[in-house]
Amino acid sequence: MEWRKDAFRIDDNVDLRPRPVLSARKLNRAFYLGAAIYAVHDLDLDVYPGEFVVMRGPSGSGKSTLLSLMAGLDRPTSGRITVDGQDLNDLSEAELADLRRRKIGYVFQFFNLIGHLSARQNVVLPMAFTPAPQWYMDVRAQELLERVGLDHRADHLPGQLSGGEQQRVAIARALANTPSLLLADEPTGNLDRKTATQIADVFHRINEEYGQTCVMVTHDPELTAYAHRVVSMADGTVVDIAPGGRG
Ligand SMILES: Nc1ncnc2c1ncn2[C@@H]1O[C@H](COP(=O)(O)OP(=O)(O)OP(=O)(O)O)[C@@H](O)[C@H]1O
Ligand SMILES: [Mg+2]
């Protein structure tokens, strides 16, 4: 039989995109300080596999709160958030912690490395709960450090590394368990211009070469060049979505 598109049409707008890695629907997070302050308010957002999304917006617009909800570090007041189709509201605290370890990589502005552990040991840390043998974790950590250009400093402590080098370690650590989603909150906010560009390049390369889905909060207009989409927030919600430099 000859293929006739209209013979099988179910809906004029069948969505052929892959399933989002992350979906937020009617998401709210309120803090109660006398009156309720909605840090995140009725927010809808989808992030697709392989996307590099930059989030921006004025101070206090809810970016960090949103990232914490995406990471399962915080719970919404109402609404829902799904990661790889899994509704985070359905998970117990222990299950949420497990999902966080397996599916989410998180990079902070101030690196948050463990000071008395070497760069390699910091990268091994998130793998410690997996059944992998120690030699495998060490080899993988070394390879991740190589990927971010820091394999020659694997045995150094964070205090012996520059800010940019510490952030490379933090990125390698975030990638240790092959996360579905790499989240970064102002990862270059504490670095000088040149180092910030180098760190942005690391994120770019990880996204381009390995297809790592990435959501990055940044005030830095230069970093929108790396994004497929730029999501602008104000008053806890999305007010604009525009193509970034690679969109
Ligand atoms: N734990 C908390 N208790 C009370 N209010 C909070 C808390 N965390 C965040 N808020 C409020 O929620 C709003 C959003 O904060 P959030 O840190 O998400 O903003 P942001 O966009 O990340 O800002 P910045 O660019 O300065 O980092 C702010 O009004 C903030 O004061
Ligand atoms: Mg913030």
PDB file of C-alpha atoms and ligand atoms in Angstrom:
ATOM      1  CA  MET A   1       0.000   0.000   0.000  1.00  0.00           C
ATOM      2  CA  GLU A   2       1.221   3.438  -0.794  1.00  0.00           C
ATOM      3  CA  TRP A   3       2.273   5.425   2.283  1.00  0.00           C
ATOM      4  CA  ARG A   4      -0.185   8.173   2.946  1.00  0.00           C
ATOM      5  CA  LYS A   5       0.807  10.402   5.817  1.00  0.00           C
ATOM      6  CA  ASP A   6      -2.724  11.621   6.511  1.00  0.00           C
ATOM      7  CA  ALA A   7      -4.138   8.076   6.676  1.00  0.00           C
ATOM      8  CA  PHE A   8      -2.305   7.453   9.928  1.00  0.00           C
ATOM      9  CA  ARG A   9      -2.316  10.883  11.389  1.00  0.00           C
ATOM     10  CA  ILE A  10      -3.182  10.867  15.071  1.00  0.00           C
ATOM     11  CA  ASP A  11      -2.269  14.391  15.912  1.00  0.00           C
ATOM     12  CA  ASP A  12      -1.003  17.273  13.833  1.00  0.00           C
ATOM     13  CA  ASN A  13       1.669  17.962  16.395  1.00  0.00           C
ATOM     14  CA  VAL A  14       3.176  14.575  17.168  1.00  0.00           C
ATOM     15  CA  ASP A  15       6.299  15.315  19.182  1.00  0.00           C
ATOM     16  CA  LEU A  16       9.186  13.429  17.593  1.00  0.00           C
ATOM     17  CA  ARG A  17      11.863  14.773  19.906  1.00  0.00           C
ATOM     18  CA  PRO A  18      13.592  12.329  22.254  1.00  0.00           C
ATOM     19  CA  ARG A  19      12.317  12.126  25.810  1.00  0.00           C
ATOM     20  CA  PRO A  20      13.721  14.979  27.887  1.00  0.00           C
ATOM     21  CA  VAL A  21      16.460  14.180  30.386  1.00  0.00           C
ATOM     22  CA  LEU A  22      14.785  16.626  32.712  1.00  0.00           C
ATOM     23  CA  SER A  23      11.243  18.008  32.911  1.00  0.00           C
ATOM     24  CA  ALA A  24       9.870  20.543  35.356  1.00  0.00           C
ATOM     25  CA  ARG A  25       6.120  21.102  35.468  1.00  0.00           C
ATOM     26  CA  LYS A  26       4.302  23.776  37.481  1.00  0.00           C
ATOM     27  CA  LEU A  27       7.291  23.762  39.791  1.00  0.00           C
ATOM     28  CA  ASN A  28       7.091  25.823  42.980  1.00  0.00           C
ATOM     29  CA  ARG A  29       9.470  26.248  45.881  1.00  0.00           C
ATOM     30  CA  ALA A  30       8.362  28.595  48.634  1.00  0.00           C
ATOM     31  CA  PHE A  31      10.251  29.730  51.698  1.00  0.00           C
ATOM     32  CA  TYR A  32       8.159  30.869  54.623  1.00  0.00           C
ATOM     33  CA  LEU A  33       9.567  33.898  56.363  1.00  0.00           C
ATOM     34  CA  GLY A  34       6.395  35.382  57.811  1.00  0.00           C
ATOM     35  CA  ALA A  35       4.929  35.513  54.302  1.00  0.00           C
ATOM     36  CA  ALA A  36       5.674  32.958  51.601  1.00  0.00           C
ATOM     37  CA  ILE A  37       8.497  33.863  49.230  1.00  0.00           C
ATOM     38  CA  TYR A  38       8.322  31.913  45.978  1.00  0.00           C
ATOM     39  CA  ALA A  39      11.935  31.348  44.944  1.00  0.00           C
ATOM     40  CA  VAL A  40      10.657  29.187  42.057  1.00  0.00           C
ATOM     41  CA  HIS A  41       7.182  29.935  40.787  1.00  0.00           C
ATOM     42  CA  ASP A  42       5.052  27.892  38.347  1.00  0.00           C
ATOM     43  CA  LEU A  43       8.092  26.986  36.293  1.00  0.00           C
ATOM     44  CA  ASP A  44       7.997  24.684  33.250  1.00  0.00           C
ATOM     45  CA  LEU A  45      11.188  23.547  31.533  1.00  0.00           C
ATOM     46  CA  ASP A  46      12.414  20.617  29.448  1.00  0.00           C
ATOM     47  CA  VAL A  47      16.063  19.768  28.850  1.00  0.00           C
ATOM     48  CA  TYR A  48      16.820  17.348  26.015  1.00  0.00           C
ATOM     49  CA  PRO A  49      19.632  14.798  25.662  1.00  0.00           C
ATOM     50  CA  GLY A  50      22.891  16.376  24.533  1.00  0.00           C
ATOM     51  CA  GLU A  51      21.721  19.913  25.168  1.00  0.00           C
ATOM     52  CA  PHE A  52      23.850  22.664  26.648  1.00  0.00           C
ATOM     53  CA  VAL A  53      21.469  25.041  28.439  1.00  0.00           C
ATOM     54  CA  VAL A  54      22.639  28.267  30.017  1.00  0.00           C
ATOM     55  CA  MET A  55      20.390  29.772  32.715  1.00  0.00           C
ATOM     56  CA  ARG A  56      20.642  33.426  33.550  1.00  0.00           C
ATOM     57  CA  GLY A  57      18.703  36.083  35.391  1.00  0.00           C
ATOM     58  CA  PRO A  58      19.109  38.715  38.069  1.00  0.00           C
ATOM     59  CA  SER A  59      20.315  37.899  41.559  1.00  0.00           C
ATOM     60  CA  GLY A  60      17.474  36.358  43.536  1.00  0.00           C
ATOM     61  CA  SER A  61      15.566  35.174  40.448  1.00  0.00           C
ATOM     62  CA  GLY A  62      15.662  31.564  41.649  1.00  0.00           C
ATOM     63  CA  LYS A  63      18.450  30.007  39.568  1.00  0.00           C
ATOM     64  CA  SER A  64      20.262  28.266  42.424  1.00  0.00           C
ATOM     65  CA  THR A  65      16.991  27.128  43.982  1.00  0.00           C
ATOM     66  CA  LEU A  66      15.958  25.628  40.634  1.00  0.00           C
ATOM     67  CA  LEU A  67      19.291  23.836  40.247  1.00  0.00           C
ATOM     68  CA  SER A  68      18.960  22.354  43.743  1.00  0.00           C
ATOM     69  CA  LEU A  69      15.498  21.052  42.827  1.00  0.00           C
ATOM     70  CA  MET A  70      16.848  19.588  39.575  1.00  0.00           C
ATOM     71  CA  ALA A  71      19.609  17.870  41.533  1.00  0.00           C
ATOM     72  CA  GLY A  72      17.206  16.433  44.097  1.00  0.00           C
ATOM     73  CA  LEU A  73      19.051  18.351  46.825  1.00  0.00           C
ATOM     74  CA  ASP A  74      15.809  20.128  47.675  1.00  0.00           C
ATOM     75  CA  ARG A  75      12.121  19.218  47.361  1.00  0.00           C
ATOM     76  CA  PRO A  76       9.486  21.324  45.568  1.00  0.00           C
ATOM     77  CA  THR A  77       6.595  22.837  47.526  1.00  0.00           C
ATOM     78  CA  SER A  78       4.372  21.724  44.640  1.00  0.00           C
ATOM     79  CA  GLY A  79       4.697  20.624  41.046  1.00  0.00           C
ATOM     80  CA  ARG A  80       7.014  17.957  39.790  1.00  0.00           C
ATOM     81  CA  ILE A  81      10.382  17.318  38.315  1.00  0.00           C
ATOM     82  CA  THR A  82      11.411  14.213  36.409  1.00  0.00           C
ATOM     83  CA  VAL A  83      14.913  12.977  35.625  1.00  0.00           C
ATOM     84  CA  ASP A  84      15.130  10.303  32.909  1.00  0.00           C
ATOM     85  CA  GLY A  85      11.358   9.925  33.268  1.00  0.00           C
ATOM     86  CA  GLN A  86      11.587   9.281  37.022  1.00  0.00           C
ATOM     87  CA  ASP A  87       9.342  11.572  39.074  1.00  0.00           C
ATOM     88  CA  LEU A  88      11.480  12.760  42.001  1.00  0.00           C
ATOM     89  CA  ASN A  89       8.361  13.198  44.174  1.00  0.00           C
ATOM     90  CA  ASP A  90       7.916   9.407  44.106  1.00  0.00           C
ATOM     91  CA  LEU A  91      11.299   8.788  45.721  1.00  0.00           C
ATOM     92  CA  SER A  92      12.150   8.354  49.387  1.00  0.00           C
ATOM     93  CA  GLU A  93      15.121  10.274  50.784  1.00  0.00           C
ATOM     94  CA  ALA A  94      17.348   7.225  50.340  1.00  0.00           C
ATOM     95  CA  GLU A  95      16.177   6.670  46.761  1.00  0.00           C
ATOM     96  CA  LEU A  96      16.697  10.346  46.006  1.00  0.00           C
ATOM     97  CA  ALA A  97      20.251  10.182  47.361  1.00  0.00           C
ATOM     98  CA  ASP A  98      20.861   7.154  45.147  1.00  0.00           C
ATOM     99  CA  LEU A  99      19.476   8.905  42.052  1.00  0.00           C
ATOM    100  CA  ARG A 100      21.653  11.924  42.850  1.00  0.00           C
ATOM    101  CA  ARG A 101      24.775   9.781  42.984  1.00  0.00           C
ATOM    102  CA  ARG A 102      23.974   7.867  39.819  1.00  0.00           C
ATOM    103  CA  LYS A 103      22.402  10.487  37.564  1.00  0.00           C
ATOM    104  CA  ILE A 104      23.454  13.972  38.638  1.00  0.00           C
ATOM    105  CA  GLY A 105      26.841  15.665  38.474  1.00  0.00           C
ATOM    106  CA  TYR A 106      27.040  18.992  40.291  1.00  0.00           C
ATOM    107  CA  VAL A 107      29.718  21.661  40.000  1.00  0.00           C
ATOM    108  CA  PHE A 108      29.736  24.531  42.523  1.00  0.00           C
ATOM    109  CA  GLN A 109      31.136  28.046  42.357  1.00  0.00           C
ATOM    110  CA  PHE A 110      33.557  27.348  45.211  1.00  0.00           C
ATOM    111  CA  PHE A 111      34.649  23.893  44.025  1.00  0.00           C
ATOM    112  CA  ASN A 112      33.746  22.131  47.318  1.00  0.00           C
ATOM    113  CA  LEU A 113      36.587  19.620  47.161  1.00  0.00           C
ATOM    114  CA  ILE A 114      37.633  17.585  50.203  1.00  0.00           C
ATOM    115  CA  GLY A 115      40.797  19.324  51.407  1.00  0.00           C
ATOM    116  CA  HIS A 116      42.674  16.346  52.848  1.00  0.00           C
ATOM    117  CA  LEU A 117      42.111  14.110  49.802  1.00  0.00           C
ATOM    118  CA  SER A 118      44.214  14.224  46.627  1.00  0.00           C
ATOM    119  CA  ALA A 119      42.687  15.267  43.303  1.00  0.00           C
ATOM    120  CA  ARG A 120      42.383  11.591  42.317  1.00  0.00           C
ATOM    121  CA  GLN A 121      40.805  10.605  45.640  1.00  0.00           C
ATOM    122  CA  ASN A 122      38.271  13.428  45.263  1.00  0.00           C
ATOM    123  CA  VAL A 123      37.262  12.049  41.862  1.00  0.00           C
ATOM    124  CA  VAL A 124      37.087   8.495  43.230  1.00  0.00           C
ATOM    125  CA  LEU A 125      34.781   9.563  46.063  1.00  0.00           C
ATOM    126  CA  PRO A 126      31.416   9.439  44.206  1.00  0.00           C
ATOM    127  CA  MET A 127      32.331   5.997  42.828  1.00  0.00           C
ATOM    128  CA  ALA A 128      32.915   4.596  46.291  1.00  0.00           C
ATOM    129  CA  PHE A 129      29.332   3.351  46.631  1.00  0.00           C
ATOM    130  CA  THR A 130      29.521   1.389  43.353  1.00  0.00           C
ATOM    131  CA  PRO A 131      30.657  -2.239  43.319  1.00  0.00           C
ATOM    132  CA  ALA A 132      33.673  -1.331  41.167  1.00  0.00           C
ATOM    133  CA  PRO A 133      37.069  -2.510  42.472  1.00  0.00           C
ATOM    134  CA  GLN A 134      39.551   0.095  43.719  1.00  0.00           C
ATOM    135  CA  TRP A 135      41.920  -0.319  40.763  1.00  0.00           C
ATOM    136  CA  TYR A 136      39.080   0.463  38.342  1.00  0.00           C
ATOM    137  CA  MET A 137      38.061   3.573  40.271  1.00  0.00           C
ATOM    138  CA  ASP A 138      41.688   4.776  40.314  1.00  0.00           C
ATOM    139  CA  VAL A 139      42.104   4.218  36.568  1.00  0.00           C
ATOM    140  CA  ARG A 140      38.810   5.910  35.792  1.00  0.00           C
ATOM    141  CA  ALA A 141      39.639   8.878  38.027  1.00  0.00           C
ATOM    142  CA  GLN A 142      42.995   9.224  36.281  1.00  0.00           C
ATOM    143  CA  GLU A 143      41.300   9.182  32.869  1.00  0.00           C
ATOM    144  CA  LEU A 144      38.723  11.755  33.959  1.00  0.00           C
ATOM    145  CA  LEU A 145      41.519  14.010  35.215  1.00  0.00           C
ATOM    146  CA  GLU A 146      43.231  13.563  31.850  1.00  0.00           C
ATOM    147  CA  ARG A 147      40.008  14.580  30.120  1.00  0.00           C
ATOM    148  CA  VAL A 148      39.989  17.896  32.007  1.00  0.00           C
ATOM    149  CA  GLY A 149      43.742  18.391  31.473  1.00  0.00           C
ATOM    150  CA  LEU A 150      44.885  17.693  35.008  1.00  0.00           C
ATOM    151  CA  ASP A 151      46.266  14.158  35.089  1.00  0.00           C
ATOM    152  CA  HIS A 152      49.744  15.486  35.980  1.00  0.00           C
ATOM    153  CA  ARG A 153      48.379  16.896  39.260  1.00  0.00           C
ATOM    154  CA  ALA A 154      46.404  13.803  40.342  1.00  0.00           C
ATOM    155  CA  ASP A 155      48.369  13.321  43.568  1.00  0.00           C
ATOM    156  CA  HIS A 156      48.156  16.938  44.712  1.00  0.00           C
ATOM    157  CA  LEU A 157      45.847  18.219  47.419  1.00  0.00           C
ATOM    158  CA  PRO A 158      43.246  20.886  46.513  1.00  0.00           C
ATOM    159  CA  GLY A 159      45.184  23.478  48.554  1.00  0.00           C
ATOM    160  CA  GLN A 160      48.164  22.949  46.234  1.00  0.00           C
ATOM    161  CA  LEU A 161      46.078  23.720  43.138  1.00  0.00           C
ATOM    162  CA  SER A 162      44.935  26.999  41.588  1.00  0.00           C
ATOM    163  CA  GLY A 163      41.231  27.903  41.442  1.00  0.00           C
ATOM    164  CA  GLY A 164      40.967  26.843  37.816  1.00  0.00           C
ATOM    165  CA  GLU A 165      42.721  23.543  38.555  1.00  0.00           C
ATOM    166  CA  GLN A 166      40.428  22.869  41.509  1.00  0.00           C
ATOM    167  CA  GLN A 167      37.430  23.493  39.297  1.00  0.00           C
ATOM    168  CA  ARG A 168      38.790  20.962  36.778  1.00  0.00           C
ATOM    169  CA  VAL A 169      38.978  18.399  39.572  1.00  0.00           C
ATOM    170  CA  ALA A 170      35.397  19.274  40.548  1.00  0.00           C
ATOM    171  CA  ILE A 171      34.249  18.731  36.953  1.00  0.00           C
ATOM    172  CA  ALA A 172      36.033  15.370  36.779  1.00  0.00           C
ATOM    173  CA  ARG A 173      34.389  14.397  40.083  1.00  0.00           C
ATOM    174  CA  ALA A 174      30.955  15.434  38.760  1.00  0.00           C
ATOM    175  CA  LEU A 175      31.484  13.149  35.751  1.00  0.00           C
ATOM    176  CA  ALA A 176      32.669  10.152  37.784  1.00  0.00           C
ATOM    177  CA  ASN A 177      29.413   8.207  37.613  1.00  0.00           C
ATOM    178  CA  THR A 178      28.519   9.141  34.001  1.00  0.00           C
ATOM    179  CA  PRO A 179      25.605  11.371  35.031  1.00  0.00           C
ATOM    180  CA  SER A 180      22.537  11.905  32.851  1.00  0.00           C
ATOM    181  CA  LEU A 181      22.722  15.548  33.763  1.00  0.00           C
ATOM    182  CA  LEU A 182      25.661  17.809  34.571  1.00  0.00           C
ATOM    183  CA  LEU A 183      24.565  20.850  36.599  1.00  0.00           C
ATOM    184  CA  ALA A 184      26.819  23.819  37.311  1.00  0.00           C
ATOM    185  CA  ASP A 185      26.019  26.883  39.425  1.00  0.00           C
ATOM    186  CA  GLU A 186      28.271  29.815  38.485  1.00  0.00           C
ATOM    187  CA  PRO A 187      31.238  27.487  37.877  1.00  0.00           C
ATOM    188  CA  THR A 188      33.404  30.368  36.652  1.00  0.00           C
ATOM    189  CA  GLY A 189      32.110  32.962  39.130  1.00  0.00           C
ATOM    190  CA  ASN A 190      35.213  32.748  41.303  1.00  0.00           C
ATOM    191  CA  LEU A 191      37.784  32.733  38.487  1.00  0.00           C
ATOM    192  CA  ASP A 192      39.594  35.405  36.477  1.00  0.00           C
ATOM    193  CA  ARG A 193      38.624  36.000  32.839  1.00  0.00           C
ATOM    194  CA  LYS A 194      41.281  33.785  31.248  1.00  0.00           C
ATOM    195  CA  THR A 195      40.734  30.883  33.643  1.00  0.00           C
ATOM    196  CA  ALA A 196      36.953  31.265  33.286  1.00  0.00           C
ATOM    197  CA  THR A 197      37.293  30.872  29.514  1.00  0.00           C
ATOM    198  CA  GLN A 198      39.436  27.749  29.980  1.00  0.00           C
ATOM    199  CA  ILE A 199      36.856  26.205  32.314  1.00  0.00           C
ATOM    200  CA  ALA A 200      34.046  27.126  29.916  1.00  0.00           C
ATOM    201  CA  ASP A 201      36.044  25.337  27.192  1.00  0.00           C
ATOM    202  CA  VAL A 202      36.154  22.186  29.350  1.00  0.00           C
ATOM    203  CA  PHE A 203      32.346  22.199  29.659  1.00  0.00           C
ATOM    204  CA  HIS A 204      32.021  22.870  25.941  1.00  0.00           C
ATOM    205  CA  ARG A 205      34.291  19.977  25.017  1.00  0.00           C
ATOM    206  CA  ILE A 206      32.550  17.544  27.373  1.00  0.00           C
ATOM    207  CA  ASN A 207      29.231  18.489  25.791  1.00  0.00           C
ATOM    208  CA  GLU A 208      30.481  18.419  22.195  1.00  0.00           C
ATOM    209  CA  GLU A 209      32.664  15.304  22.298  1.00  0.00           C
ATOM    210  CA  TYR A 210      30.748  13.152  24.753  1.00  0.00           C
ATOM    211  CA  GLY A 211      27.219  14.522  24.303  1.00  0.00           C
ATOM    212  CA  GLN A 212      26.985  15.315  28.007  1.00  0.00           C
ATOM    213  CA  THR A 213      23.700  17.096  28.792  1.00  0.00           C
ATOM    214  CA  CYS A 214      24.546  20.232  30.709  1.00  0.00           C
ATOM    215  CA  VAL A 215      22.662  22.992  32.535  1.00  0.00           C
ATOM    216  CA  MET A 216      24.850  25.895  33.612  1.00  0.00           C
ATOM    217  CA  VAL A 217      23.854  28.942  35.645  1.00  0.00           C
ATOM    218  CA  THR A 218      26.023  31.920  34.785  1.00  0.00           C
ATOM    219  CA  HIS A 219      26.072  35.708  34.869  1.00  0.00           C
ATOM    220  CA  ASP A 220      28.797  35.680  32.228  1.00  0.00           C
ATOM    221  CA  PRO A 221      27.439  36.763  28.812  1.00  0.00           C
ATOM    222  CA  GLU A 222      30.485  35.202  27.142  1.00  0.00           C
ATOM    223  CA  LEU A 223      29.328  31.739  28.179  1.00  0.00           C
ATOM    224  CA  THR A 224      26.069  31.993  26.229  1.00  0.00           C
ATOM    225  CA  ALA A 225      28.256  31.407  23.154  1.00  0.00           C
ATOM    226  CA  TYR A 226      28.562  27.769  24.272  1.00  0.00           C
ATOM    227  CA  ALA A 227      24.836  27.215  24.755  1.00  0.00           C
ATOM    228  CA  HIS A 228      22.258  25.638  22.493  1.00  0.00           C
ATOM    229  CA  ARG A 229      19.580  27.501  24.450  1.00  0.00           C
ATOM    230  CA  VAL A 230      19.675  30.405  26.855  1.00  0.00           C
ATOM    231  CA  VAL A 231      16.926  30.367  29.454  1.00  0.00           C
ATOM    232  CA  SER A 232      16.250  33.653  31.239  1.00  0.00           C
ATOM    233  CA  MET A 233      14.623  33.666  34.663  1.00  0.00           C
ATOM    234  CA  ALA A 234      12.956  36.451  36.634  1.00  0.00           C
ATOM    235  CA  ASP A 235      10.913  36.219  39.817  1.00  0.00           C
ATOM    236  CA  GLY A 236      11.282  32.457  39.997  1.00  0.00           C
ATOM    237  CA  THR A 237      10.068  31.614  36.549  1.00  0.00           C
ATOM    238  CA  VAL A 238      11.194  31.348  32.926  1.00  0.00           C
ATOM    239  CA  VAL A 239      10.590  34.605  31.090  1.00  0.00           C
ATOM    240  CA  ASP A 240      12.489  33.935  27.878  1.00  0.00           C
ATOM    241  CA  ILE A 241      14.113  31.089  25.951  1.00  0.00           C
ATOM    242  CA  ALA A 242      16.462  32.100  23.123  1.00  0.00           C
ATOM    243  CA  PRO A 243      19.007  30.259  20.986  1.00  0.00           C
ATOM    244  CA  GLY A 244      22.581  30.482  22.303  1.00  0.00           C
ATOM    245  CA  GLY A 245      25.750  30.613  20.201  1.00  0.00           C
ATOM    246  CA  ARG A 246      25.283  26.974  19.143  1.00  0.00           C
ATOM    247  CA  GLY A 247      21.484  27.047  18.969  1.00  0.00           C
TER     248      GLY A 247
HETATM  249  N1  LIG B   1      16.906  28.856  52.329  1.00  0.00           N
HETATM  250  C1  LIG B   1      16.237  29.960  52.001  1.00  0.00           C
HETATM  251  N2  LIG B   1      15.426  30.570  52.884  1.00  0.00           N
HETATM  252  C2  LIG B   1      14.737  31.667  52.557  1.00  0.00           C
HETATM  253  N3  LIG B   1      14.783  32.250  51.343  1.00  0.00           N
HETATM  254  C3  LIG B   1      15.564  31.689  50.408  1.00  0.00           C
HETATM  255  C4  LIG B   1      16.349  30.533  50.691  1.00  0.00           C
HETATM  256  N4  LIG B   1      17.026  30.201  49.572  1.00  0.00           N
HETATM  257  C5  LIG B   1      16.708  31.122  48.652  1.00  0.00           C
HETATM  258  N5  LIG B   1      15.835  32.017  49.145  1.00  0.00           N
HETATM  259  C6  LIG B   1      15.248  33.169  48.433  1.00  0.00           C
HETATM  260  O1  LIG B   1      14.768  32.701  47.181  1.00  0.00           O
HETATM  261  C7  LIG B   1      15.059  33.648  46.151  1.00  0.00           C
HETATM  262  C8  LIG B   1      15.873  32.982  45.055  1.00  0.00           C
HETATM  263  O2  LIG B   1      17.169  32.672  45.531  1.00  0.00           O
HETATM  264  P1  LIG B   1      18.272  31.975  44.642  1.00  0.00           P
HETATM  265  O3  LIG B   1      19.466  31.739  45.510  1.00  0.00           O
HETATM  266  O4  LIG B   1      17.687  30.782  43.994  1.00  0.00           O
HETATM  267  O5  LIG B   1      18.572  33.090  43.542  1.00  0.00           O
HETATM  268  P2  LIG B   1      19.687  33.127  42.399  1.00  0.00           P
HETATM  269  O6  LIG B   1      18.986  33.435  41.118  1.00  0.00           O
HETATM  270  O7  LIG B   1      20.522  31.921  42.454  1.00  0.00           O
HETATM  271  O8  LIG B   1      20.544  34.428  42.827  1.00  0.00           O
HETATM  272  P3  LIG B   1      22.127  34.700  42.632  1.00  0.00           P
HETATM  273  O9  LIG B   1      22.309  35.107  41.186  1.00  0.00           O
HETATM  274  O10 LIG B   1      22.388  35.836  43.564  1.00  0.00           O
HETATM  275  O11 LIG B   1      22.886  33.473  42.993  1.00  0.00           O
HETATM  276  C9  LIG B   1      15.735  34.808  46.824  1.00  0.00           C
HETATM  277  O12 LIG B   1      14.763  35.785  47.105  1.00  0.00           O
HETATM  278  C10 LIG B   1      16.287  34.210  48.094  1.00  0.00           C
HETATM  279  O13 LIG B   1      16.367  35.172  49.120  1.00  0.00           O
HETATM  280 MG    MG B   2      22.563  31.582  42.849  1.00  0.00          MG
END
